[in-house]
Amino acid sequence: MLPSLDVNGQSYDLDGWALFARPGAPPRLELALGLEVMIYALEWSGGPWTLILRDCAAAYVEPEVLDRAARVEARLALPVPTPGPPLWRGGLPVDLHRAGLTVTEGQTRLLLDLGAPPPPLELTDQGWRVGGRPAEVEAGFRVLAGRGTPQWRREP
């Protein structure tokens, strides 16, 4: 069973996710969503969520921004393959063990568990934090979940 989340009152399947983070630029979290034969993306860069129609499995559609201030409600574990995708903190590679996303009442929180002993990385509207302190994180990957074993690929 694929995890799902609620966008504007509609339930969507989570097919994958991507994280892009570079020093000096706002991080971007992208969720790949499915609803029947339609394929969507839900993007967040520290402000409102944007819902985008990406494709259709049964016919050609033009990609289109559907909502630049989508109402999102989610509390879910994001799929993480083993070994985990590439992630760097302070210029050093770190191991990603688990990832969780909570979106309630307009507040977004991405929690990345790096295993013991480091505290988890937390991304909110205020940016990256580790143990309550600001952190610098680099990432460029996409996790493909679908219906099989999650896999990742590096992306710029």
PDB file of C-alpha atoms in Angstrom:
ATOM      1  CA  MET A   1       0.000   0.000   0.000  1.00  0.00           C
ATOM      2  CA  LEU A   2       1.418   3.366  -1.031  1.00  0.00           C
ATOM      3  CA  PRO A   3       1.403   6.181   1.509  1.00  0.00           C
ATOM      4  CA  SER A   4      -1.042   8.955   0.729  1.00  0.00           C
ATOM      5  CA  LEU A   5      -1.553  12.589   1.626  1.00  0.00           C
ATOM      6  CA  ASP A   6      -4.347  15.112   1.388  1.00  0.00           C
ATOM      7  CA  VAL A   7      -4.129  18.091  -0.985  1.00  0.00           C
ATOM      8  CA  ASN A   8      -7.069  20.503  -1.155  1.00  0.00           C
ATOM      9  CA  GLY A   9      -9.327  17.819   0.324  1.00  0.00           C
ATOM     10  CA  GLN A  10      -8.314  15.110  -2.204  1.00  0.00           C
ATOM     11  CA  SER A  11      -6.231  12.040  -1.306  1.00  0.00           C
ATOM     12  CA  TYR A  12      -3.200  11.362  -3.562  1.00  0.00           C
ATOM     13  CA  ASP A  13      -0.798   8.384  -3.606  1.00  0.00           C
ATOM     14  CA  LEU A  14       2.845   9.209  -2.912  1.00  0.00           C
ATOM     15  CA  ASP A  15       4.951   7.736  -5.744  1.00  0.00           C
ATOM     16  CA  GLY A  16       8.285   9.276  -4.729  1.00  0.00           C
ATOM     17  CA  TRP A  17      10.036  12.377  -3.487  1.00  0.00           C
ATOM     18  CA  ALA A  18      13.031  14.559  -4.255  1.00  0.00           C
ATOM     19  CA  LEU A  19      15.203  16.933  -2.247  1.00  0.00           C
ATOM     20  CA  PHE A  20      17.410  19.656  -3.666  1.00  0.00           C
ATOM     21  CA  ALA A  21      19.528  21.789  -1.325  1.00  0.00           C
ATOM     22  CA  ARG A  22      22.505  24.035  -2.004  1.00  0.00           C
ATOM     23  CA  PRO A  23      24.192  26.593   0.276  1.00  0.00           C
ATOM     24  CA  GLY A  24      22.775  30.071  -0.300  1.00  0.00           C
ATOM     25  CA  ALA A  25      19.618  28.804  -2.052  1.00  0.00           C
ATOM     26  CA  PRO A  26      16.289  27.799  -0.547  1.00  0.00           C
ATOM     27  CA  PRO A  27      15.878  24.017  -0.339  1.00  0.00           C
ATOM     28  CA  ARG A  28      13.213  22.453  -2.546  1.00  0.00           C
ATOM     29  CA  LEU A  29      11.170  19.401  -1.634  1.00  0.00           C
ATOM     30  CA  GLU A  30       9.153  17.758  -4.397  1.00  0.00           C
ATOM     31  CA  LEU A  31       6.587  15.008  -3.906  1.00  0.00           C
ATOM     32  CA  ALA A  32       5.560  12.844  -6.887  1.00  0.00           C
ATOM     33  CA  LEU A  33       1.839  12.118  -6.604  1.00  0.00           C
ATOM     34  CA  GLY A  34      -0.638   9.959  -8.445  1.00  0.00           C
ATOM     35  CA  LEU A  35      -4.411  10.025  -8.669  1.00  0.00           C
ATOM     36  CA  GLU A  36      -5.862   7.321 -10.920  1.00  0.00           C
ATOM     37  CA  VAL A  37      -4.093   7.871 -14.300  1.00  0.00           C
ATOM     38  CA  MET A  38      -2.999  11.460 -13.549  1.00  0.00           C
ATOM     39  CA  ILE A  39       0.534  12.342 -12.407  1.00  0.00           C
ATOM     40  CA  TYR A  40       1.173  15.399 -10.229  1.00  0.00           C
ATOM     41  CA  ALA A  41       4.029  17.124  -8.428  1.00  0.00           C
ATOM     42  CA  LEU A  42       3.709  18.967  -5.155  1.00  0.00           C
ATOM     43  CA  GLU A  43       6.600  21.404  -4.558  1.00  0.00           C
ATOM     44  CA  TRP A  44       7.696  23.304  -1.458  1.00  0.00           C
ATOM     45  CA  SER A  45      10.534  25.795  -0.991  1.00  0.00           C
ATOM     46  CA  GLY A  46       9.765  27.155   2.440  1.00  0.00           C
ATOM     47  CA  GLY A  47       6.496  28.917   1.581  1.00  0.00           C
ATOM     48  CA  PRO A  48       3.164  27.701   0.257  1.00  0.00           C
ATOM     49  CA  TRP A  49       2.945  24.343  -1.504  1.00  0.00           C
ATOM     50  CA  THR A  50       2.469  24.364  -5.301  1.00  0.00           C
ATOM     51  CA  LEU A  51       0.407  21.645  -7.005  1.00  0.00           C
ATOM     52  CA  ILE A  52       1.409  20.911 -10.621  1.00  0.00           C
ATOM     53  CA  LEU A  53      -0.190  18.617 -13.180  1.00  0.00           C
ATOM     54  CA  ARG A  54       2.788  16.778 -14.740  1.00  0.00           C
ATOM     55  CA  ASP A  55       1.418  14.041 -16.995  1.00  0.00           C
ATOM     56  CA  CYS A  56      -1.255  11.459 -17.678  1.00  0.00           C
ATOM     57  CA  ALA A  57      -0.646   7.724 -18.057  1.00  0.00           C
ATOM     58  CA  ALA A  58      -3.431   7.400 -20.647  1.00  0.00           C
ATOM     59  CA  ALA A  59      -3.136  10.544 -22.799  1.00  0.00           C
ATOM     60  CA  TYR A  60      -0.978  13.573 -23.498  1.00  0.00           C
ATOM     61  CA  VAL A  61      -1.531  16.596 -21.264  1.00  0.00           C
ATOM     62  CA  GLU A  62       0.309  19.898 -21.023  1.00  0.00           C
ATOM     63  CA  PRO A  63       2.046  20.400 -17.669  1.00  0.00           C
ATOM     64  CA  GLU A  64       0.179  23.075 -15.735  1.00  0.00           C
ATOM     65  CA  VAL A  65       0.402  24.806 -12.357  1.00  0.00           C
ATOM     66  CA  LEU A  66      -2.943  24.085 -10.701  1.00  0.00           C
ATOM     67  CA  ASP A  67      -2.567  25.812  -7.330  1.00  0.00           C
ATOM     68  CA  ARG A  68       0.228  28.013  -5.952  1.00  0.00           C
ATOM     69  CA  ALA A  69      -1.155  27.850  -2.405  1.00  0.00           C
ATOM     70  CA  ALA A  70      -2.380  24.259  -2.058  1.00  0.00           C
ATOM     71  CA  ARG A  71      -3.744  23.171   1.313  1.00  0.00           C
ATOM     72  CA  VAL A  72      -1.726  20.129   2.347  1.00  0.00           C
ATOM     73  CA  GLU A  73      -2.297  17.790   5.297  1.00  0.00           C
ATOM     74  CA  ALA A  74       0.210  14.984   5.795  1.00  0.00           C
ATOM     75  CA  ARG A  75       1.865  12.901   8.474  1.00  0.00           C
ATOM     76  CA  LEU A  76       3.835  10.177   6.777  1.00  0.00           C
ATOM     77  CA  ALA A  77       7.074   8.278   6.547  1.00  0.00           C
ATOM     78  CA  LEU A  78       8.804   8.938   3.235  1.00  0.00           C
ATOM     79  CA  PRO A  79      10.300   5.874   1.543  1.00  0.00           C
ATOM     80  CA  VAL A  80      14.083   5.668   1.938  1.00  0.00           C
ATOM     81  CA  PRO A  81      16.069   3.032   0.013  1.00  0.00           C
ATOM     82  CA  THR A  82      19.038   1.159   1.436  1.00  0.00           C
ATOM     83  CA  PRO A  83      21.694   2.391   1.091  1.00  0.00           C
ATOM     84  CA  GLY A  84      20.184   5.864   1.466  1.00  0.00           C
ATOM     85  CA  PRO A  85      20.472   8.692  -1.048  1.00  0.00           C
ATOM     86  CA  PRO A  86      23.412  11.136  -1.041  1.00  0.00           C
ATOM     87  CA  LEU A  87      23.230  13.888   1.556  1.00  0.00           C
ATOM     88  CA  TRP A  88      25.961  16.164   2.918  1.00  0.00           C
ATOM     89  CA  ARG A  89      26.141  18.163   6.133  1.00  0.00           C
ATOM     90  CA  GLY A  90      29.029  20.555   6.638  1.00  0.00           C
ATOM     91  CA  GLY A  91      30.719  19.153   3.519  1.00  0.00           C
ATOM     92  CA  LEU A  92      30.747  15.580   4.864  1.00  0.00           C
ATOM     93  CA  PRO A  93      28.532  12.739   3.585  1.00  0.00           C
ATOM     94  CA  VAL A  94      25.904  11.505   6.029  1.00  0.00           C
ATOM     95  CA  ASP A  95      23.761   8.384   6.035  1.00  0.00           C
ATOM     96  CA  LEU A  96      20.010   8.834   5.689  1.00  0.00           C
ATOM     97  CA  HIS A  97      18.127   6.128   7.608  1.00  0.00           C
ATOM     98  CA  ARG A  98      14.537   7.429   7.744  1.00  0.00           C
ATOM     99  CA  ALA A  99      12.570  10.452   6.581  1.00  0.00           C
ATOM    100  CA  GLY A 100       9.286  11.822   7.807  1.00  0.00           C
ATOM    101  CA  LEU A 101       7.059  14.642   6.612  1.00  0.00           C
ATOM    102  CA  THR A 102       4.457  16.469   8.666  1.00  0.00           C
ATOM    103  CA  VAL A 103       2.288  19.227   7.224  1.00  0.00           C
ATOM    104  CA  THR A 104      -0.460  20.576   9.468  1.00  0.00           C
ATOM    105  CA  GLU A 105      -2.179  23.955   9.568  1.00  0.00           C
ATOM    106  CA  GLY A 106       0.204  25.380   6.977  1.00  0.00           C
ATOM    107  CA  GLN A 107       3.358  24.341   8.874  1.00  0.00           C
ATOM    108  CA  THR A 108       5.793  22.003   7.101  1.00  0.00           C
ATOM    109  CA  ARG A 109       8.434  19.873   8.831  1.00  0.00           C
ATOM    110  CA  LEU A 110      10.752  17.420   7.080  1.00  0.00           C
ATOM    111  CA  LEU A 111      12.731  15.261   9.509  1.00  0.00           C
ATOM    112  CA  LEU A 112      15.741  13.279   8.249  1.00  0.00           C
ATOM    113  CA  ASP A 113      17.038  10.647  10.669  1.00  0.00           C
ATOM    114  CA  LEU A 114      20.780  10.078  10.248  1.00  0.00           C
ATOM    115  CA  GLY A 115      20.979   7.295  12.829  1.00  0.00           C
ATOM    116  CA  ALA A 116      22.827   7.478  16.131  1.00  0.00           C
ATOM    117  CA  PRO A 117      24.528   9.545  17.408  1.00  0.00           C
ATOM    118  CA  PRO A 118      23.849  12.673  15.274  1.00  0.00           C
ATOM    119  CA  PRO A 119      20.537  14.390  15.988  1.00  0.00           C
ATOM    120  CA  PRO A 120      18.136  14.417  13.027  1.00  0.00           C
ATOM    121  CA  LEU A 121      18.181  17.114  10.379  1.00  0.00           C
ATOM    122  CA  GLU A 122      15.027  19.217  10.438  1.00  0.00           C
ATOM    123  CA  LEU A 123      13.764  21.410   7.600  1.00  0.00           C
ATOM    124  CA  THR A 124      11.003  23.956   8.273  1.00  0.00           C
ATOM    125  CA  ASP A 125      10.037  27.379   6.927  1.00  0.00           C
ATOM    126  CA  GLN A 126      13.017  28.708   8.925  1.00  0.00           C
ATOM    127  CA  GLY A 127      15.509  26.473   7.062  1.00  0.00           C
ATOM    128  CA  TRP A 128      17.718  23.587   8.157  1.00  0.00           C
ATOM    129  CA  ARG A 129      18.362  22.842  11.834  1.00  0.00           C
ATOM    130  CA  VAL A 130      20.330  20.184  13.718  1.00  0.00           C
ATOM    131  CA  GLY A 131      19.673  19.995  17.437  1.00  0.00           C
ATOM    132  CA  GLY A 132      17.955  23.406  17.240  1.00  0.00           C
ATOM    133  CA  ARG A 133      20.939  25.118  15.593  1.00  0.00           C
ATOM    134  CA  PRO A 134      21.149  26.313  11.972  1.00  0.00           C
ATOM    135  CA  ALA A 135      22.806  23.797   9.633  1.00  0.00           C
ATOM    136  CA  GLU A 136      24.127  23.735   6.102  1.00  0.00           C
ATOM    137  CA  VAL A 137      22.888  20.811   4.020  1.00  0.00           C
ATOM    138  CA  GLU A 138      23.520  19.770   0.426  1.00  0.00           C
ATOM    139  CA  ALA A 139      21.378  17.297  -1.456  1.00  0.00           C
ATOM    140  CA  GLY A 140      20.321  16.484  -4.991  1.00  0.00           C
ATOM    141  CA  PHE A 141      18.398  13.241  -5.279  1.00  0.00           C
ATOM    142  CA  ARG A 142      15.081  11.698  -6.240  1.00  0.00           C
ATOM    143  CA  VAL A 143      13.558   8.641  -4.531  1.00  0.00           C
ATOM    144  CA  LEU A 144      11.394   6.485  -6.790  1.00  0.00           C
ATOM    145  CA  ALA A 145       8.933   4.532  -4.675  1.00  0.00           C
ATOM    146  CA  GLY A 146       6.149   3.303  -6.930  1.00  0.00           C
ATOM    147  CA  ARG A 147       4.927  -0.124  -5.946  1.00  0.00           C
ATOM    148  CA  GLY A 148       8.299  -1.834  -5.608  1.00  0.00           C
ATOM    149  CA  THR A 149      11.443  -1.411  -3.550  1.00  0.00           C
ATOM    150  CA  PRO A 150      12.384   2.291  -3.265  1.00  0.00           C
ATOM    151  CA  GLN A 151      15.423   3.351  -5.298  1.00  0.00           C
ATOM    152  CA  TRP A 152      17.206   6.668  -5.614  1.00  0.00           C
ATOM    153  CA  ARG A 153      19.037   8.532  -8.329  1.00  0.00           C
ATOM    154  CA  ARG A 154      21.277  11.559  -8.128  1.00  0.00           C
ATOM    155  CA  GLU A 155      19.980  14.772  -9.662  1.00  0.00           C
ATOM    156  CA  PRO A 156      21.658  18.154 -10.025  1.00  0.00           C
TER     157      PRO A 156
END
